Tab-separated table of C-alpha atoms and ligand atoms in Angstrom:
chain	number	residue	atom	x	y	z
A	21	MET	CA	-0.081	11.367	14.265
A	22	ARG	CA	0.986	10.213	10.826
A	23	ALA	CA	0.285	12.383	7.796
A	24	ALA	CA	1.084	12.236	4.081
A	25	VAL	CA	2.720	15.580	3.345
A	26	LEU	CA	3.261	17.229	-0.024
A	27	GLU	CA	6.793	18.639	0.138
A	28	GLY	CA	7.380	19.619	-3.500
A	29	VAL	CA	6.179	18.822	-7.013
A	30	ARG	CA	5.730	15.033	-7.094
A	31	ILE	CA	7.127	14.638	-3.583
A	32	VAL	CA	4.949	13.075	-0.879
A	33	ALA	CA	6.497	12.011	2.439
A	34	MET	CA	5.043	10.308	5.505
A	35	ARG	CA	5.640	12.547	8.549
A	36	ASP	CA	4.644	12.782	12.197
A	37	LEU	CA	2.515	15.864	12.804
A	38	PRO	CA	1.016	17.240	16.040
A	39	GLU	CA	-2.394	15.872	17.028
A	40	PRO	CA	-5.309	18.158	16.164
A	41	THR	CA	-6.634	20.383	18.932
A	42	HIS	CA	-9.700	19.530	21.028
A	43	PRO	CA	-12.895	20.126	19.086
A	44	GLY	CA	-14.498	23.504	19.775
A	45	ASP	CA	-18.163	23.754	20.803
A	46	HIS	CA	-19.479	23.152	17.277
A	47	GLU	CA	-16.665	20.896	16.077
A	48	VAL	CA	-16.075	17.172	15.781
A	49	LEU	CA	-12.860	15.165	16.143
A	50	LEU	CA	-12.765	12.428	13.498
A	51	ARG	CA	-10.644	9.353	12.937
A	52	VAL	CA	-9.947	9.350	9.201
A	53	GLY	CA	-10.760	5.906	7.808
A	54	ALA	CA	-10.415	6.199	4.029
A	55	VAL	CA	-9.382	9.029	1.705
A	56	GLY	CA	-10.302	9.168	-1.986
A	57	MET	CA	-7.677	10.547	-4.348
A	58	CYS	CA	-9.217	13.360	-6.366
A	59	GLY	CA	-8.178	14.928	-9.661
A	60	SER	CA	-7.619	18.210	-7.833
A	61	ASP	CA	-5.186	16.536	-5.391
A	62	ILE	CA	-3.330	15.256	-8.428
A	63	HIS	CA	-3.137	18.749	-9.957
A	64	TYR	CA	-1.515	19.976	-6.719
A	65	TYR	CA	0.820	16.967	-6.795
A	66	THR	CA	1.969	17.293	-10.420
A	67	ARG	CA	1.865	21.065	-10.858
A	68	GLY	CA	1.773	22.530	-7.345
A	69	ARG	CA	-1.244	24.657	-8.274
A	70	ILE	CA	-4.709	24.886	-9.762
A	71	GLY	CA	-5.107	28.228	-11.519
A	72	SER	CA	-4.215	30.898	-8.981
A	73	GLN	CA	-4.247	28.482	-6.028
A	74	MET	CA	-0.591	27.695	-5.279
A	75	VAL	CA	0.704	25.147	-2.798
A	76	ARG	CA	3.113	26.461	-0.149
A	77	TYR	CA	5.138	23.482	1.039
A	78	PRO	CA	4.867	21.513	3.209
A	79	PHE	CA	1.142	20.966	2.775
A	80	VAL	CA	-1.337	18.150	3.395
A	81	VAL	CA	-3.927	17.688	0.626
A	82	GLY	CA	-7.004	15.450	0.511
A	83	HIS	CA	-10.678	16.330	0.877
A	84	GLU	CA	-12.654	13.149	0.158
A	85	PHE	CA	-12.934	11.097	3.302
A	86	GLY	CA	-15.038	8.977	5.537
A	87	GLY	CA	-14.336	8.130	9.128
A	88	LYS	CA	-15.649	7.782	12.643
A	89	VAL	CA	-16.509	10.368	15.253
A	90	LEU	CA	-14.071	10.180	18.185
A	91	ALA	CA	-15.282	13.180	20.199
A	92	THR	CA	-17.686	16.077	19.818
A	93	GLY	CA	-17.773	19.650	21.091
A	94	ARG	CA	-20.305	20.585	23.780
A	95	ALA	CA	-22.873	22.072	21.419
A	96	VAL	CA	-22.769	19.376	18.724
A	97	THR	CA	-26.126	17.735	17.983
A	98	ARG	CA	-25.761	16.287	14.464
A	99	VAL	CA	-23.460	13.371	15.295
A	100	LYS	CA	-22.160	11.449	18.321
A	101	PRO	CA	-19.013	9.465	19.119
A	102	GLY	CA	-18.950	6.169	17.234
A	103	ASP	CA	-20.961	7.461	14.249
A	104	ARG	CA	-19.500	6.845	10.831
A	105	VAL	CA	-19.699	9.996	8.739
A	106	ALA	CA	-19.314	11.286	5.217
A	107	VAL	CA	-17.672	14.693	5.224
A	108	ASP	CA	-18.501	17.784	3.208
A	109	PRO	CA	-15.071	19.397	2.727
A	110	ALA	CA	-16.597	22.862	2.290
A	111	MET	CA	-16.704	25.060	5.389
A	112	PRO	CA	-18.787	28.128	4.513
A	113	CYS	CA	-19.155	31.185	6.770
A	114	PHE	CA	-22.997	30.998	6.830
A	115	ALA	CA	-23.100	34.820	7.040
A	116	CYS	CA	-22.119	36.396	3.682
A	117	ASP	CA	-24.495	37.314	0.842
A	118	GLN	CA	-23.799	34.011	-0.940
A	119	CYS	CA	-24.476	31.908	2.149
A	120	GLN	CA	-27.595	33.963	2.882
A	121	ALA	CA	-28.768	33.123	-0.637
A	122	GLY	CA	-28.103	29.415	-0.039
A	123	ARG	CA	-25.035	29.433	-2.302
A	124	PHE	CA	-22.714	27.954	0.329
A	125	HIS	CA	-20.313	26.661	-2.346
A	126	THR	CA	-19.506	30.205	-3.512
A	127	CYS	CA	-19.241	31.606	0.011
A	128	ARG	CA	-17.033	34.705	0.073
A	129	LYS	CA	-15.088	33.519	3.116
A	130	HIS	CA	-15.261	29.783	2.942
A	131	THR	CA	-12.430	27.426	3.641
A	132	PHE	CA	-12.149	24.125	1.803
A	133	LEU	CA	-10.427	21.076	3.202
A	134	GLY	CA	-7.079	20.383	1.548
A	135	CYS	CA	-7.118	23.624	-0.437
A	136	PRO	CA	-3.851	25.629	-0.349
A	137	GLY	CA	-4.082	28.746	1.788
A	138	GLN	CA	-7.396	27.635	3.272
A	139	SER	CA	-7.217	24.440	5.276
A	140	ALA	CA	-4.868	21.447	5.550
A	141	GLY	CA	-6.349	18.269	4.091
A	142	CYS	CA	-7.369	14.884	5.431
A	143	LEU	CA	-4.408	12.657	4.511
A	144	CYS	CA	-3.725	12.323	8.236
A	145	GLU	CA	-4.954	10.046	11.005
A	146	ARG	CA	-7.193	12.465	12.896
A	147	ILE	CA	-8.824	15.766	12.017
A	148	VAL	CA	-11.277	18.314	13.430
A	149	MET	CA	-14.208	19.443	11.265
A	150	PRO	CA	-17.219	21.697	11.936
A	151	GLU	CA	-20.300	19.642	12.740
A	152	THR	CA	-22.061	21.186	9.730
A	153	SER	CA	-19.647	19.205	7.527
A	154	CYS	CA	-20.475	15.845	9.149
A	155	PHE	CA	-23.215	13.592	7.764
A	156	ALA	CA	-23.921	10.265	9.471
A	157	VAL	CA	-24.148	7.458	6.893
A	158	PRO	CA	-26.424	4.380	6.859
A	159	ALA	CA	-25.373	1.296	8.832
A	160	GLY	CA	-24.177	-0.672	5.797
A	161	PHE	CA	-21.674	1.997	4.704
A	162	SER	CA	-17.914	1.507	5.070
A	163	ASP	CA	-15.366	4.310	5.427
A	164	GLU	CA	-14.694	3.956	1.681
A	165	ASP	CA	-18.390	4.322	0.906
A	166	ALA	CA	-18.476	7.453	3.031
A	167	ALA	CA	-15.432	8.805	1.158
A	168	LEU	CA	-17.134	8.085	-2.179
A	169	VAL	CA	-20.014	10.354	-1.188
A	170	GLU	CA	-17.979	13.493	-1.994
A	171	PRO	CA	-17.413	12.821	-5.731
A	172	LEU	CA	-20.952	11.428	-5.985
A	173	SER	CA	-22.302	14.674	-4.538
A	174	ILE	CA	-20.732	16.582	-7.445
A	175	GLY	CA	-22.579	14.334	-9.904
A	176	CYS	CA	-25.842	14.850	-8.028
A	177	TYR	CA	-25.348	18.605	-7.992
A	178	ALA	CA	-24.427	18.859	-11.691
A	179	VAL	CA	-27.509	16.854	-12.671
A	180	LYS	CA	-29.750	18.964	-10.442
A	181	LEU	CA	-28.260	22.243	-11.700
A	182	ALA	CA	-28.682	21.046	-15.305
A	183	GLY	CA	-32.406	20.593	-14.736
A	184	LEU	CA	-32.102	17.061	-16.103
A	185	SER	CA	-35.500	15.404	-16.209
A	186	ALA	CA	-36.933	12.023	-17.110
A	187	GLY	CA	-36.521	11.622	-20.843
A	188	SER	CA	-33.383	13.765	-21.177
A	189	ARG	CA	-30.844	12.685	-23.774
A	190	ILE	CA	-27.349	13.480	-22.711
A	191	LEU	CA	-23.652	13.167	-23.493
A	192	ILE	CA	-20.982	12.919	-20.819
A	193	GLN	CA	-17.456	13.804	-21.954
A	194	GLY	CA	-14.781	12.172	-19.837
A	195	CYS	CA	-15.337	9.261	-17.530
A	196	GLY	CA	-13.170	9.781	-14.509
A	197	PRO	CA	-14.866	9.564	-11.119
A	198	VAL	CA	-16.779	12.821	-11.680
A	199	GLY	CA	-18.046	11.784	-15.142
A	200	LEU	CA	-19.103	8.440	-13.699
A	201	SER	CA	-20.835	10.202	-10.792
A	202	VAL	CA	-22.749	12.333	-13.296
A	203	LEU	CA	-23.684	9.140	-15.139
A	204	LEU	CA	-25.046	7.474	-11.982
A	205	ALA	CA	-26.955	10.583	-10.905
A	206	ALA	CA	-28.347	11.118	-14.431
A	207	ARG	CA	-29.590	7.525	-14.591
A	208	ASP	CA	-31.139	7.925	-11.170
A	209	ALA	CA	-32.896	11.112	-12.309
A	210	GLY	CA	-34.417	9.247	-15.253
A	211	ALA	CA	-32.221	10.221	-18.203
A	212	GLU	CA	-33.583	8.479	-21.284
A	213	ARG	CA	-30.326	8.000	-23.183
A	214	VAL	CA	-26.810	8.456	-21.878
A	215	ALA	CA	-23.837	8.479	-24.240
A	216	VAL	CA	-20.319	8.719	-22.899
A	217	SER	CA	-17.102	9.717	-24.676
A	218	GLU	CA	-13.781	8.744	-23.158
A	219	PRO	CA	-10.351	7.996	-24.663
A	220	LEU	CA	-9.383	5.250	-22.163
A	221	ALA	CA	-10.872	1.793	-22.883
A	222	TYR	CA	-11.026	0.662	-19.239
A	223	ARG	CA	-12.928	3.803	-18.292
A	224	ARG	CA	-15.409	3.228	-21.144
A	225	ALA	CA	-15.896	-0.299	-19.806
A	226	CYS	CA	-16.570	1.122	-16.341
A	227	ALA	CA	-19.118	3.566	-17.798
A	228	SER	CA	-20.910	0.715	-19.550
A	229	ARG	CA	-21.025	-1.262	-16.289
A	230	LEU	CA	-22.475	1.758	-14.500
A	231	GLY	CA	-25.310	2.207	-17.005
A	232	ALA	CA	-24.162	4.133	-20.103
A	233	ASP	CA	-26.129	3.228	-23.243
A	234	TRP	CA	-23.087	3.875	-25.369
A	235	ALA	CA	-19.449	4.512	-24.535
A	236	GLY	CA	-17.094	5.424	-27.356
A	237	LEU	CA	-13.996	7.363	-28.289
A	238	PRO	CA	-14.329	11.170	-28.452
A	239	ASP	CA	-13.855	11.172	-32.225
A	240	GLU	CA	-16.457	8.419	-32.756
A	241	THR	CA	-19.025	10.436	-30.865
A	242	ASP	CA	-20.113	12.826	-33.655
A	243	ALA	CA	-20.948	9.977	-36.030
A	244	TYR	CA	-22.759	7.966	-33.342
A	245	LEU	CA	-24.873	10.878	-32.145
A	246	ALA	CA	-25.607	12.100	-35.690
A	247	GLU	CA	-27.395	8.789	-36.181
A	248	ARG	CA	-28.887	8.226	-32.708
A	249	GLU	CA	-29.779	11.809	-31.794
A	250	PRO	CA	-30.227	13.646	-35.115
A	251	LEU	CA	-31.964	16.546	-33.353
A	252	GLY	CA	-29.067	16.966	-30.917
A	253	VAL	CA	-28.737	16.189	-27.224
A	254	ASP	CA	-30.411	18.132	-24.419
A	255	LEU	CA	-27.362	18.334	-22.204
A	256	VAL	CA	-23.625	17.829	-22.456
A	257	PHE	CA	-21.650	17.321	-19.237
A	258	GLU	CA	-18.032	18.235	-19.964
A	259	CYS	CA	-16.012	16.367	-17.324
A	260	CYS	CA	-12.549	16.407	-18.880
A	261	GLY	CA	-11.435	20.056	-19.088
A	262	GLU	CA	-10.489	19.868	-22.796
A	263	GLN	CA	-10.978	22.579	-25.415
A	264	ALA	CA	-11.813	19.948	-28.073
A	265	ALA	CA	-14.610	18.617	-25.871
A	266	MET	CA	-16.129	22.088	-25.479
A	267	ASP	CA	-16.007	22.602	-29.265
A	268	GLN	CA	-17.639	19.232	-29.852
A	269	ALA	CA	-20.341	19.910	-27.271
A	270	LEU	CA	-21.533	23.045	-29.081
A	271	THR	CA	-22.027	21.110	-32.304
A	272	LEU	CA	-23.851	18.192	-30.645
A	273	LEU	CA	-26.286	20.151	-28.467
A	274	LYS	CA	-29.803	20.812	-29.722
A	275	PRO	CA	-30.995	24.436	-29.895
A	276	GLY	CA	-31.758	25.582	-26.367
A	277	GLY	CA	-29.421	22.925	-24.968
A	278	LYS	CA	-27.050	23.371	-22.106
A	279	LEU	CA	-23.337	22.717	-21.711
A	280	MET	CA	-22.354	21.916	-18.136
A	281	LEU	CA	-18.677	22.754	-17.551
A	282	ILE	CA	-17.355	20.551	-14.788
A	283	GLY	CA	-13.797	19.547	-15.805
A	284	ILE	CA	-10.787	21.446	-14.475
A	285	PRO	CA	-8.794	22.621	-17.537
A	286	GLU	CA	-5.020	22.856	-17.361
A	287	PHE	CA	-5.210	26.047	-19.444
A	288	ASP	CA	-6.329	29.507	-18.337
A	289	ARG	CA	-8.644	30.463	-21.217
A	290	ALA	CA	-11.132	28.520	-23.304
A	291	SER	CA	-12.820	29.629	-26.526
A	292	PHE	CA	-16.332	29.075	-27.838
A	293	ALA	CA	-17.834	29.382	-31.304
A	294	VAL	CA	-20.009	32.412	-30.583
A	295	ASP	CA	-21.974	31.954	-33.806
A	296	LEU	CA	-23.115	28.482	-32.709
A	297	LEU	CA	-23.809	29.677	-29.175
A	298	ARG	CA	-25.945	32.504	-30.524
A	299	ARG	CA	-27.844	30.705	-33.281
A	300	LYS	CA	-28.683	27.704	-31.097
A	301	GLU	CA	-29.182	29.898	-28.022
A	302	LEU	CA	-27.026	27.550	-26.004
A	303	CYS	CA	-26.473	27.956	-22.304
A	304	LEU	CA	-23.077	27.531	-20.641
A	305	GLN	CA	-23.299	26.555	-17.012
A	306	ASN	CA	-20.241	26.258	-14.826
A	307	VAL	CA	-20.347	23.806	-11.960
A	308	ARG	CA	-18.403	24.768	-8.862
A	309	ARG	CA	-17.979	21.655	-6.726
A	310	GLN	CA	-21.417	21.022	-5.178
A	311	ASN	CA	-24.019	22.634	-2.969
A	312	ASP	CA	-26.346	20.871	-0.528
A	313	CYS	CA	-26.113	17.483	-2.262
A	314	VAL	CA	-24.379	15.319	0.361
A	315	GLU	CA	-27.622	13.677	1.458
A	316	ALA	CA	-28.633	13.127	-2.175
A	317	ALA	CA	-25.276	11.433	-2.756
A	318	ILE	CA	-25.745	9.141	0.250
A	319	ALA	CA	-29.157	8.177	-1.154
A	320	LEU	CA	-27.634	7.690	-4.620
A	321	LEU	CA	-25.071	5.229	-3.263
A	322	GLU	CA	-27.892	3.358	-1.524
A	323	HIS	CA	-29.922	3.127	-4.778
A	324	ARG	CA	-26.898	2.415	-6.941
A	325	PRO	CA	-24.549	0.136	-5.025
A	326	GLU	CA	-22.747	-0.513	-8.317
A	327	ALA	CA	-21.169	2.940	-7.836
A	328	ARG	CA	-18.605	1.127	-5.669
A	329	ALA	CA	-17.150	-0.352	-8.874
A	330	MET	CA	-15.543	3.072	-9.336
A	331	ILE	CA	-13.055	2.161	-6.605
A	332	THR	CA	-10.409	0.221	-8.505
A	333	HIS	CA	-7.352	0.647	-6.287
A	334	ARG	CA	-6.627	0.576	-2.576
A	335	PHE	CA	-3.412	1.694	-0.895
A	336	ASP	CA	-2.233	1.470	2.698
A	337	PHE	CA	-1.625	4.854	4.268
A	338	GLU	CA	2.157	4.454	4.260
A	339	GLN	CA	1.896	3.859	0.474
A	340	THR	CA	0.203	7.199	-0.234
A	341	ALA	CA	3.025	8.304	-2.565
A	342	ALA	CA	2.320	5.262	-4.767
A	343	ALA	CA	-1.358	6.215	-4.825
A	344	PHE	CA	-0.479	9.706	-6.167
A	345	GLU	CA	1.830	8.267	-8.837
A	346	THR	CA	-0.721	5.685	-9.944
A	347	VAL	CA	-3.522	8.213	-10.323
A	348	ALA	CA	-1.289	10.904	-11.857
A	349	GLY	CA	-0.044	8.432	-14.492
A	350	TYR	CA	-3.519	6.928	-15.213
A	351	ARG	CA	-1.693	3.665	-14.489
A	352	ASP	CA	-3.007	0.173	-14.185
A	353	GLY	CA	-6.610	0.952	-15.120
A	354	VAL	CA	-7.145	3.266	-12.173
A	355	VAL	CA	-10.464	5.076	-11.784
A	356	LYS	CA	-10.822	5.945	-8.083
A	357	ALA	CA	-7.973	5.099	-5.728
A	358	MET	CA	-8.606	4.939	-1.995
A	359	VAL	CA	-5.990	5.360	0.707
A	360	ARG	CA	-6.958	3.262	3.731
A	361	LEU	CA	-5.869	4.566	7.119
A	362	SER	CA	-7.451	2.038	9.411
A	363	PRO	CA	-8.559	-1.530	8.757
B	419	ZN	ZN1	-12.722	15.671	-4.969
B	420	ZN	ZN1	-20.413	32.734	3.352
């Protein structure tokens, strides 16, 4: 089968790889239909690592995909051949203390699709996944829709973890696919006012289309919020991984507010103004991918079909290298790029 293989920093080649093995009793063989390019894939592409996770070449990345069930193991009950599925790329052990506590996303022994040292990714024609990762999608969903469920699930999870409620006033910093997913989920959860800061004009335009009340430049944000939210905002969702954004968040939050840290910084250490943290009794909450929000994300896409506007670029499978370059260079107004494997 064909696969897009990372062979070095900024090197992606199309190769023929062996077919996956027969699905085991609790596994499902899937035909990959569409793969979303994620910021984390791009980090592996441009730097060969995220933090301590290093790519050993050759390696196949990719973890956002939708596709169809080709065959199922004997004990599989969740899906059947022909079903279109959204895939949760996390494969927890279901046995450790974290899994026992329902924290599957921080499982001690989990493997994650397309994560170096754990599991090869989905930029290939066929793949085997555990049935627990497969979620049948509604009839109207395409493979691309199913692939979009993964980033949307992170937005759903961040909003749930934040305790966002009807009436919340929030700021989202950074409007890539994850920031936009937070925006959609926050609107769906009844956020009263949603401001968005983002340096790129086309991404601000996308945020406005998807329901932001205000979308401005990061350095316009203080002045805007000083007027609109003089008491401070309830929640800031940092979706850009920038030190300046974290600093700004602490000044804009109201006392008792919460900073949700979602972005993946390119640096190893961040700093926080401890005096502000202490006097305002602010809460810092890290967000690690998502937990148990795939179904919520499917429902979100049903309620908010405009989420599909996030998909700005489509590439044929053989053009995967161009997809990486486009996303890595923030070229051509790209928000979410999809690689399409089958028509
Ligand atoms: Zn992703
Ligand atoms: Zn576990």
